[in-house]
Amino acid sequence: MTSRIHKYIVDKLKGEGKLHFTLIDPAKSISDLEKIAGEAASAGTDAFLVGGSLAVTPEEAGSTARALKKHGLPVIVFPGNLNCLTPEADAVLFVTLMNSAEPYYIMGAQVQGALLVKRYGLEALPTGYVVVYGSTAVAHVGRVIPIPEDRPEIIAAYALAAEMMGMKYFYIEGGSGAPKPAPYVFPSTVKKYTKELIVIVGGGIREPDVASRIASAGADIIVTGTIVEEDYEKAVKIIKAVKAASSTSS
Ligand code: 1GP
């Protein structure tokens, strides 16, 4: 399997310090996808994630990925489930929802999806995925056991387990549309305990200073989704704030 997208991410992190990914949900009607994607790309977002919602059809995932590819950035499926997989993308965050109580989200969907990922020629980016808050849609669907906000050593234990199992990425998820992002101390604690993991933080990030603080706390990659649908000018400011945090942290 190629590792073109992983190499792109690793090289960019080495060169720039922090990255920003823009999440597009193909099921939500984003009135001007072309314009929004173009603005995000020219503001410096480093890749597009596609997926997330309960109601994505494979056709929508495909047409969205195809449209996003025109901007010359990697397009990575961030699958809510198998319906988000499409051969039009470059790669897939091959996630295991580590703090689910439901085996399907830990290993069932992965087994069901593996042959499809191979047939589609998608590069798999092995990712330990932990959802922090219990009150979000992803937590409900994924039967999540939430992480207490005042117990950062628990998130560190998940991250260490992910690293020990050979994952390359560790995704700390507040939940799309969460009222607040995951606690700042979570990425910083994960970084303290692990050496190699690329730490992604997303969910509930709506302000540039918040994005910048999360990046400074140790996130390598910041993901925003909802804000790009609601206020793309703010989304552009967030991308710029992540880039500015790169220059101060490197
Ligand atoms: C990616 O779930 C996110 O982790 C996106 O969250 O929609 O809240 O930006 P938002």
XYZ file of N, CA and C and ligand atoms in Angstrom:
760
model
N 0.841 -1.211 0.000
C 0.000 0.000 0.000
C 0.882 1.270 0.000
N 0.499 2.254 -0.751
C 1.341 3.461 -0.806
C 1.190 4.251 0.496
N 2.169 5.123 0.729
C 2.010 5.977 1.906
C 2.202 7.431 1.498
N 1.675 7.744 0.319
C 1.851 9.095 -0.239
C 1.232 10.175 0.664
N 0.036 9.925 1.150
C -0.636 10.962 1.944
C 0.009 11.057 3.333
N 0.346 9.900 3.907
C 1.031 9.945 5.204
C 2.343 10.730 5.070
N 3.063 10.488 3.998
C 4.338 11.189 3.786
C 4.100 12.694 3.619
N 3.057 13.028 2.881
C 2.705 14.449 2.710
C 2.476 15.089 4.088
N 1.746 14.396 4.953
C 1.426 14.951 6.277
C 2.703 15.070 7.122
N 3.491 13.997 7.125
C 4.714 14.009 7.944
C 5.667 15.109 7.457
N 5.854 15.185 6.146
C 6.768 16.206 5.609
C 6.270 17.610 5.919
N 4.954 17.819 5.780
C 4.396 19.150 6.051
C 4.531 19.511 7.524
N 4.333 18.507 8.385
C 4.482 18.782 9.817
C 5.923 19.170 10.131
N 6.856 18.476 9.485
C 8.273 18.811 9.714
C 8.575 20.231 9.260
N 8.006 20.576 8.112
C 8.298 21.894 7.540
C 7.537 23.024 8.211
N 6.308 22.746 8.633
C 5.440 23.856 9.059
C 5.003 23.800 10.519
N 5.162 22.662 11.169
C 4.808 22.595 12.598
C 3.378 22.170 12.876
N 2.414 22.891 12.332
C 0.998 22.589 12.614
C 0.209 22.575 11.308
N -0.783 21.705 11.249
C -1.614 21.644 10.043
C -3.086 21.868 10.397
N -3.834 22.231 9.373
C -5.288 22.401 9.526
C -6.002 21.587 8.455
N -6.998 20.831 8.861
C -7.826 20.094 7.901
C -9.248 20.654 7.955
N -9.861 20.771 6.780
C -11.243 21.248 6.688
C -12.164 20.053 6.441
N -13.121 19.867 7.339
C -14.069 18.753 7.219
C -15.322 19.193 6.473
N -15.640 18.465 5.422
C -16.863 18.744 4.659
C -17.796 17.535 4.787
N -19.026 17.814 5.228
C -20.031 16.754 5.344
C -20.858 16.736 4.059
N -20.730 15.684 3.248
C -21.419 15.670 1.951
C -22.940 15.707 2.057
N -23.489 15.367 3.214
C -24.954 15.334 3.337
C -25.535 16.708 3.640
N -24.666 17.642 4.040
C -25.196 18.967 4.372
C -25.079 19.827 3.133
N -26.164 20.561 2.839
C -26.054 21.349 1.616
C -25.243 22.599 1.914
N -24.060 22.592 1.394
C -23.210 23.766 1.552
C -23.395 24.542 0.254
N -24.015 25.715 0.384
C -24.491 26.386 -0.818
C -23.383 26.600 -1.841
N -22.213 26.963 -1.374
C -21.176 27.250 -2.352
C -19.907 26.473 -2.039
N -19.998 25.172 -2.226
C -18.867 24.308 -1.883
C -17.583 24.741 -2.581
N -17.724 25.068 -3.875
C -16.548 25.464 -4.670
C -15.853 26.659 -4.039
N -16.672 27.670 -3.723
C -16.120 28.918 -3.193
C -15.488 28.669 -1.816
N -16.219 27.946 -0.970
C -15.737 27.696 0.384
C -14.440 26.888 0.355
N -14.432 25.862 -0.496
C -13.230 25.024 -0.578
C -12.068 25.843 -1.117
N -12.361 26.693 -2.098
C -11.313 27.542 -2.674
C -10.748 28.495 -1.632
N -11.640 29.100 -0.837
C -11.192 30.034 0.210
C -10.337 29.299 1.244
N -10.806 28.109 1.643
C -10.055 27.338 2.652
C -8.689 26.961 2.101
N -8.663 26.551 0.826
C -7.377 26.163 0.226
C -6.457 27.370 0.140
N -6.987 28.518 -0.283
C -6.048 29.636 -0.397
C -5.658 30.207 0.961
N -6.481 29.978 1.998
C -6.066 30.415 3.349
C -4.998 29.482 3.912
N -4.827 28.303 3.284
C -3.730 27.424 3.722
C -4.158 26.139 4.394
N -5.467 25.772 4.290
C -5.825 24.465 4.865
C -5.002 23.396 4.141
N -4.659 22.322 4.842
C -3.677 21.383 4.297
C -4.297 20.142 3.677
N -5.576 19.878 3.978
C -6.256 18.725 3.380
C -7.747 18.891 3.642
N -8.526 18.149 2.866
C -9.968 18.092 3.114
C -10.321 16.722 3.677
N -11.142 16.733 4.722
C -11.746 15.499 5.203
C -13.179 15.468 4.678
N -13.640 14.287 4.288
C -15.002 14.146 3.778
C -15.720 13.096 4.606
N -16.868 13.473 5.176
C -17.652 12.476 5.898
C -18.276 13.039 7.144
N -18.787 12.144 7.956
C -19.224 12.579 9.282
C -20.696 12.393 9.614
N -21.573 12.540 8.612
C -22.977 12.591 9.011
C -23.654 11.216 8.936
N -24.829 11.161 9.501
C -25.593 9.913 9.489
C -26.168 9.601 8.103
N -26.274 10.621 7.268
C -27.106 10.450 6.069
C -26.344 10.600 4.751
N -25.065 10.273 4.744
C -24.287 10.428 3.513
C -24.520 9.237 2.589
N -24.813 9.512 1.310
C -24.870 8.400 0.361
C -23.474 8.249 -0.259
N -23.133 7.038 -0.732
C -21.830 6.871 -1.378
C -21.675 7.821 -2.572
N -22.782 8.108 -3.265
C -22.727 9.026 -4.416
C -22.349 10.435 -3.952
N -22.949 10.855 -2.827
C -22.615 12.197 -2.314
C -21.161 12.263 -1.868
N -20.717 11.197 -1.216
C -19.307 11.172 -0.785
C -18.405 11.284 -2.013
N -18.763 10.555 -3.079
C -17.952 10.569 -4.296
C -17.947 11.922 -4.978
N -19.126 12.514 -5.130
C -19.155 13.791 -5.867
C -18.480 14.892 -5.052
N -18.605 14.824 -3.719
C -17.937 15.837 -2.892
C -16.415 15.673 -2.986
N -15.956 14.439 -2.892
C -14.506 14.205 -2.978
C -13.979 14.674 -4.332
N -14.732 14.380 -5.393
C -14.297 14.783 -6.744
C -14.208 16.309 -6.832
N -15.204 16.993 -6.308
C -15.203 18.461 -6.360
C -14.025 19.024 -5.566
N -13.753 18.423 -4.412
C -12.677 18.955 -3.559
C -11.302 18.711 -4.172
N -11.170 17.631 -4.911
C -9.848 17.305 -5.469
C -9.342 18.365 -6.443
N -10.262 19.111 -7.000
C -9.859 20.163 -7.946
C -8.933 21.187 -7.294
N -8.952 21.247 -5.964
C -8.152 22.268 -5.288
C -6.724 21.821 -5.018
N -6.397 20.610 -5.472
C -4.994 20.179 -5.422
C -4.522 19.721 -4.048
N -5.439 19.563 -3.110
C -5.056 19.102 -1.767
C -5.519 17.657 -1.572
N -4.871 16.921 -0.649
C -5.359 15.573 -0.376
C -6.806 15.587 0.109
N -7.550 14.573 -0.333
C -8.926 14.398 0.125
C -8.977 13.068 0.879
N -9.357 13.161 2.142
C -9.279 12.001 3.035
C -10.673 11.714 3.585
N -11.130 10.484 3.424
C -12.430 10.121 3.985
C -12.295 10.031 5.510
N -13.257 10.653 6.186
C -13.343 10.558 7.649
C -14.690 9.874 7.897
N -14.690 8.538 7.921
C -15.956 7.809 7.786
C -16.788 7.745 9.063
N -18.043 8.195 8.958
C -18.995 7.937 10.019
C -19.369 6.463 9.985
N -19.316 5.906 8.762
C -19.604 4.485 8.554
C -19.170 4.121 7.137
N -19.492 2.907 6.701
C -19.002 2.437 5.404
C -19.552 3.262 4.237
N -20.715 3.891 4.453
C -21.334 4.656 3.375
C -20.494 5.845 2.915
N -19.530 6.266 3.730
C -18.699 7.416 3.356
C -17.513 7.025 2.478
N -17.248 5.731 2.334
C -16.082 5.320 1.542
C -16.325 5.589 0.066
N -15.317 6.134 -0.590
C -15.427 6.398 -2.027
C -14.053 6.299 -2.678
N -14.006 5.721 -3.876
C -12.725 5.648 -4.579
C -12.250 7.006 -5.088
N -13.096 8.025 -4.992
C -12.701 9.360 -5.467
C -11.716 10.041 -4.519
N -11.624 9.527 -3.275
C -10.716 10.151 -2.303
C -9.314 9.555 -2.453
N -8.356 10.166 -1.745
C -6.976 9.669 -1.781
C -6.700 8.682 -0.660
N -7.341 8.895 0.471
C -6.994 8.127 1.671
C -8.207 8.061 2.576
N -8.073 7.290 3.638
C -9.143 7.212 4.632
C -8.495 7.217 6.021
N -9.081 8.001 6.928
C -8.670 7.860 8.330
C -9.260 6.526 8.769
N -8.407 5.526 8.892
C -8.892 4.177 9.226
C -8.976 4.106 10.740
N -10.140 4.542 11.248
C -10.289 4.776 12.684
C -10.830 3.556 13.413
N -10.375 3.394 14.639
C -11.086 2.534 15.578
C -11.568 3.444 16.708
N -12.860 3.383 16.996
C -13.422 4.226 18.066
C -13.104 3.534 19.390
N -11.968 3.935 19.945
C -11.386 3.175 21.056
C -12.270 3.152 22.292
N -12.982 4.254 22.557
C -13.790 4.267 23.789
C -15.275 4.017 23.523
N -15.529 3.169 22.547
C -16.902 2.714 22.318
C -17.156 1.456 23.149
N -18.433 1.286 23.533
C -18.800 0.043 24.218
C -19.353 -0.962 23.214
N -19.297 -0.590 21.935
C -19.938 -1.403 20.893
C -18.852 -1.972 19.956
N -18.688 -3.289 19.956
C -17.606 -3.880 19.152
C -17.628 -3.474 17.680
N -18.823 -3.194 17.142
C -18.890 -2.815 15.718
C -17.987 -1.617 15.418
N -17.978 -0.623 16.351
C -17.203 0.603 16.085
C -15.726 0.445 16.439
N -15.430 -0.613 17.164
C -14.013 -0.845 17.520
C -13.330 -1.673 16.423
N -14.017 -2.707 15.936
C -13.376 -3.585 14.950
C -14.326 -4.122 13.870
N -15.647 -4.052 14.089
C -16.584 -4.631 13.115
C -16.612 -3.871 11.795
N -16.778 -2.561 11.870
C -16.839 -1.746 10.650
C -15.506 -1.827 9.902
N -14.425 -1.922 10.657
C -13.091 -1.965 10.040
C -12.933 -3.240 9.210
N -13.433 -4.357 9.760
C -13.337 -5.625 9.024
C -14.248 -5.555 7.788
N -15.425 -4.982 7.974
C -16.338 -4.861 6.828
C -15.785 -3.927 5.760
N -15.030 -2.933 6.191
C -14.559 -1.929 5.230
C -13.224 -2.250 4.589
N -12.452 -3.152 5.181
C -11.056 -3.321 4.750
C -10.933 -3.708 3.264
N -11.729 -4.670 2.827
C -11.608 -5.096 1.429
C -12.063 -3.998 0.464
N -13.035 -3.232 0.936
C -13.526 -2.116 0.117
C -12.449 -1.036 -0.015
N -11.788 -0.753 1.097
C -10.704 0.243 1.089
C -9.614 -0.202 0.108
N -9.324 -1.502 0.133
C -8.299 -2.042 -0.766
C -8.765 -1.941 -2.226
N -10.009 -2.347 -2.471
C -10.529 -2.285 -3.848
C -10.554 -0.862 -4.385
N -10.867 0.081 -3.497
C -10.945 1.480 -3.914
C -9.563 2.116 -4.058
N -8.530 1.400 -3.583
C -7.171 1.947 -3.686
C -6.928 3.111 -2.734
N -7.655 3.127 -1.620
C -7.475 4.221 -0.662
C -6.299 3.917 0.264
N -5.516 4.915 0.539
C -4.445 4.750 1.524
C -5.069 4.800 2.920
N -4.773 3.797 3.739
C -5.353 3.763 5.092
C -4.409 4.447 6.077
N -4.932 5.422 6.803
C -4.135 6.128 7.822
C -4.610 5.602 9.181
N -3.823 4.728 9.826
C -4.309 4.054 11.037
C -4.453 5.016 12.220
N -5.672 5.091 12.737
C -6.011 6.172 13.675
C -6.765 5.652 14.894
N -6.237 5.921 16.053
C -6.981 5.706 17.292
C -7.869 6.922 17.505
N -9.165 6.674 17.697
C -10.146 7.766 17.742
C -10.865 7.709 19.086
N -10.837 8.810 19.809
C -11.489 8.847 21.113
C -12.430 10.046 21.153
N -13.681 9.789 21.504
C -14.681 10.860 21.610
C -14.805 11.237 23.081
N -14.658 12.528 23.363
C -14.563 12.970 24.764
C -15.934 13.114 25.423
N -16.829 13.842 24.776
C -18.097 14.188 25.433
C -19.219 13.214 25.061
N -20.122 13.006 26.010
C -21.206 12.051 25.779
C -22.427 12.640 25.100
N -22.482 13.968 24.997
C -23.746 14.579 24.567
C -23.763 14.925 23.077
N -22.895 14.307 22.291
C -22.842 14.650 20.865
C -23.396 13.485 20.035
N -23.696 13.769 18.773
C -24.280 12.733 17.895
C -23.310 11.572 17.731
N -22.040 11.878 17.549
C -21.069 10.796 17.344
C -20.999 9.901 18.585
N -21.149 10.499 19.761
C -21.098 9.715 20.996
C -22.323 8.811 21.110
N -23.463 9.348 20.716
C -24.690 8.559 20.786
C -24.621 7.375 19.828
N -24.290 7.675 18.575
C -24.247 6.614 17.563
C -23.163 5.592 17.913
N -22.030 6.088 18.389
C -20.884 5.204 18.632
C -20.872 4.547 20.001
N -21.961 4.737 20.791
C -22.031 4.148 22.146
C -20.745 4.410 22.921
N -20.482 5.707 23.062
C -19.209 6.130 23.638
C -19.241 6.152 25.160
N -18.134 5.761 25.766
C -17.940 5.935 27.206
C -17.118 7.221 27.337
N -17.761 8.331 27.769
C -17.069 9.625 27.741
C -15.820 9.637 28.628
N -14.916 10.582 28.324
C -13.689 10.718 29.106
C -13.885 11.871 30.091
N -13.739 11.640 31.403
C -13.903 12.755 32.344
C -12.895 13.874 32.041
N -13.428 15.110 32.017
C -12.577 16.243 31.627
C -11.404 16.459 32.566
N -11.580 16.063 33.822
C -10.520 16.319 34.806
C -9.608 15.101 34.982
N -9.637 14.178 34.021
C -8.780 12.999 34.132
C -7.937 12.812 32.867
N -7.009 13.744 32.628
C -6.209 13.658 31.401
C -5.376 12.390 31.299
N -5.107 11.753 32.448
C -4.311 10.516 32.365
C -5.093 9.407 31.651
N -6.424 9.542 31.622
C -7.202 8.523 30.902
C -6.989 8.667 29.395
N -7.002 9.902 28.911
C -6.772 10.083 27.466
C -5.338 9.658 27.137
N -4.411 9.909 28.065
C -3.015 9.495 27.832
C -2.928 7.971 27.721
N -3.709 7.277 28.524
C -3.682 5.810 28.478
C -4.214 5.303 27.132
N -5.276 5.942 26.636
C -5.774 5.562 25.302
C -4.708 5.823 24.237
N -4.050 6.973 24.348
C -3.044 7.325 23.335
C -1.875 6.344 23.367
N -1.449 6.019 24.569
C -0.337 5.054 24.690
C -0.741 3.703 24.112
N -1.960 3.293 24.405
C -2.443 2.017 23.855
C -2.449 2.082 22.327
N -2.894 3.206 21.781
C -2.913 3.366 20.316
C -1.488 3.262 19.769
N -0.569 3.934 20.438
C 0.827 3.915 19.972
C 1.395 2.489 20.057
N 1.098 1.819 21.163
C 1.618 0.459 21.348
C 1.033 -0.514 20.321
N -0.158 -0.198 19.827
C -0.771 -1.062 18.812
C -0.364 -0.663 17.397
N 0.479 0.347 17.280
C 1.021 0.693 15.963
C 0.234 1.724 15.185
N -0.723 2.384 15.847
C -1.442 3.466 15.149
C -0.473 4.614 14.877
N -0.752 5.349 13.812
C 0.118 6.493 13.504
C -0.529 7.812 13.931
N -1.847 7.792 14.031
C -2.583 9.021 14.358
C -3.437 8.782 15.601
N -3.633 9.855 16.371
C -4.518 9.777 17.528
C -5.435 10.994 17.480
N -6.715 10.722 17.375
C -7.692 11.789 17.122
C -8.515 12.017 18.388
N -8.368 13.215 18.967
C -9.156 13.584 20.151
C -10.368 14.369 19.652
N -11.528 13.776 19.807
C -12.760 14.316 19.203
C -13.681 14.893 20.274
N -13.991 16.182 20.144
C -14.998 16.769 21.029
C -16.393 16.350 20.575
N -16.527 16.104 19.268
C -17.839 15.804 18.676
C -18.234 16.966 17.795
N -18.679 16.652 16.577
C -19.029 17.745 15.668
C -20.148 18.587 16.267
N -19.934 19.905 16.271
C -20.937 20.814 16.816
C -20.947 20.852 18.340
N -19.969 20.253 18.990
C -19.919 20.271 20.465
C -19.867 21.722 20.953
N -20.492 21.995 22.110
C -20.484 23.373 22.598
C -19.087 23.877 22.969
N -18.172 22.973 23.229
C -16.791 23.399 23.513
C -15.846 22.306 23.016
N -14.595 22.678 22.775
C -13.650 21.658 22.308
C -13.173 20.779 23.450
N -12.454 19.722 23.123
C -11.838 18.878 24.154
C -10.914 19.751 25.018
N -10.750 19.395 26.294
C -9.896 20.218 27.165
C -8.476 20.361 26.604
N -7.909 21.571 26.768
C -6.552 21.840 26.253
C -5.531 20.862 26.832
N -5.787 20.444 28.065
C -4.815 19.581 28.739
C -4.766 18.171 28.088
N -5.758 17.838 27.300
C -5.748 16.511 26.675
C -4.613 16.373 25.648
N -4.535 17.269 24.638
C -3.402 17.101 23.706
C -2.054 17.264 24.392
N -1.971 18.159 25.365
C -0.654 18.345 25.997
C -0.260 17.092 26.780
N -1.221 16.436 27.428
C -0.895 15.211 28.179
C -0.530 14.079 27.224
N -1.264 13.978 26.127
C -0.957 12.924 25.140
C 0.466 13.103 24.629
N 0.846 14.337 24.349
C 2.199 14.598 23.841
C 3.262 14.239 24.876
N 2.917 14.434 26.153
C 3.867 14.107 27.226
C 4.130 12.597 27.280
N 3.100 11.829 27.026
C 3.208 10.373 27.210
C 3.642 9.612 25.966
N 3.443 10.205 24.785
C 3.740 9.451 23.555
C 4.805 10.177 22.743
N 5.470 9.423 21.875
C 6.572 10.016 21.116
C 6.230 10.215 19.643
N 5.535 9.224 19.061
C 5.443 9.185 17.602
C 4.085 9.610 17.046
N 3.062 9.584 17.880
C 1.713 9.795 17.338
C 1.512 11.196 16.783
N 0.824 11.268 15.670
C 0.388 12.565 15.150
C -0.976 12.838 15.776
N -1.048 13.921 16.550
C -2.252 14.190 17.340
C -3.187 15.136 16.582
N -4.399 14.657 16.374
C -5.431 15.446 15.686
C -6.464 15.851 16.737
N -6.902 17.114 16.705
C -7.974 17.543 17.612
C -9.068 18.212 16.787
N -10.307 17.814 17.021
C -11.436 18.420 16.316
C -12.677 18.401 17.172
N -13.682 19.143 16.710
C -14.967 19.180 17.411
C -15.122 20.407 18.276
N -16.102 21.249 17.937
C -16.424 22.399 18.784
C -15.434 23.551 18.700
N -14.605 23.569 17.661
C -13.630 24.677 17.531
C -14.253 25.736 16.619
N -14.503 26.907 17.208
C -15.216 27.945 16.454
C -14.503 29.287 16.461
N -13.425 29.381 17.232
C -12.743 30.677 17.352
C -11.255 30.510 17.065
N -10.672 31.517 16.378
C -9.251 31.428 16.041
C -8.346 31.267 17.269
N -8.652 32.014 18.364
C -7.758 31.920 19.533
C -7.839 30.536 20.183
N -9.010 29.906 20.090
C -9.168 28.557 20.646
C -8.331 27.568 19.811
N -8.432 27.700 18.485
C -7.662 26.814 17.593
C -6.172 26.971 17.880
N -5.767 28.212 18.038
C -4.354 28.477 18.251
C -3.896 27.899 19.606
N -4.749 28.003 20.611
C -4.402 27.438 21.931
C -4.305 25.919 21.893
N -5.192 25.293 21.148
C -5.152 23.825 21.040
C -3.871 23.391 20.311
N -3.525 24.151 19.271
C -2.283 23.836 18.538
C -1.085 24.012 19.469
N -1.076 25.097 20.216
C 0.059 25.330 21.120
C 0.102 24.286 22.234
N -1.067 23.746 22.596
C -1.106 22.726 23.657
C -0.549 21.385 23.178
N -0.367 21.239 21.858
C 0.242 19.989 21.403
C -0.430 19.312 20.224
N -1.609 19.811 19.797
C -2.230 19.194 18.614
C -1.349 19.460 17.402
N -1.160 18.427 16.590
C -0.408 18.618 15.342
C -1.339 19.074 14.229
N -2.567 18.578 14.285
C -3.544 18.890 13.236
C -4.846 19.333 13.898
N -5.365 20.469 13.446
C -6.658 20.970 13.939
C -7.696 20.753 12.839
N -8.847 20.223 13.229
C -9.927 19.999 12.256
C -11.109 20.901 12.589
N -11.636 21.584 11.567
C -12.903 22.295 11.766
C -13.885 21.906 10.654
N -15.149 21.792 11.053
C -16.189 21.402 10.109
C -17.361 22.359 10.137
N -18.074 22.392 11.280
C -19.305 23.181 11.375
C -19.078 24.647 10.999
N -17.979 25.206 11.455
C -17.771 26.650 11.242
C -17.671 26.990 9.756
N -17.145 26.060 8.967
C -17.017 26.350 7.533
C -18.401 26.388 6.873
N -19.342 25.628 7.447
C -20.714 25.658 6.918
C -21.431 26.930 7.361
N -21.089 27.403 8.578
C -21.845 28.523 9.153
C -21.244 29.878 8.824
N -19.936 29.960 8.800
C -19.283 31.258 8.676
C -17.881 31.040 8.118
N -17.805 30.997 6.771
C -16.514 30.598 6.217
C -15.438 31.644 6.427
N -15.853 32.902 6.652
C -14.817 33.922 6.909
C -14.125 33.630 8.237
N -14.917 33.172 9.211
C -14.353 32.788 10.506
C -13.456 31.560 10.317
N -13.910 30.652 9.447
C -13.106 29.444 9.190
C -11.738 29.828 8.633
N -11.726 30.797 7.746
C -10.452 31.258 7.170
C -9.560 31.832 8.278
N -10.162 32.577 9.200
C -9.380 33.149 10.314
C -8.785 32.041 11.179
N -9.558 30.970 11.360
C -9.066 29.838 12.159
C -7.857 29.198 11.468
N -7.965 29.013 10.161
C -6.834 28.416 9.416
C -5.600 29.291 9.593
N -5.790 30.594 9.466
C -4.643 31.503 9.602
C -4.070 31.457 11.018
N -4.947 31.310 12.015
C -4.465 31.243 13.412
C -3.636 29.982 13.630
N -4.049 28.867 13.009
C -3.277 27.621 13.155
C -1.907 27.804 12.499
N -1.912 28.452 11.345
C -0.641 28.678 10.647
C 0.275 29.589 11.476
N -0.330 30.579 12.131
C 0.483 31.486 12.968
C 1.020 30.720 14.177
N 0.202 29.801 14.734
C 0.687 28.993 15.867
C 1.843 28.124 15.422
N 1.833 27.707 14.137
C 2.943 26.910 13.597
C 4.226 27.689 13.712
N 4.182 28.957 13.281
C 5.442 29.683 13.233
C 5.969 29.971 14.631
N 5.072 30.097 15.630
C 5.579 30.370 16.970
C 6.008 29.087 17.691
N 5.459 27.930 17.249
C 5.804 26.710 17.986
C 6.990 25.974 17.385
N 7.358 26.302 16.106
C 8.434 25.549 15.482
C 9.789 26.192 15.743
C -13.993 16.898 13.489
O -15.898 16.606 14.500
C -15.061 17.519 13.977
O -13.437 16.244 14.543
C -15.628 18.703 13.377
O -16.224 19.312 14.420
O -18.035 20.341 13.185
O -17.537 21.003 15.540
O -15.998 21.652 13.696
P -17.004 20.662 14.200
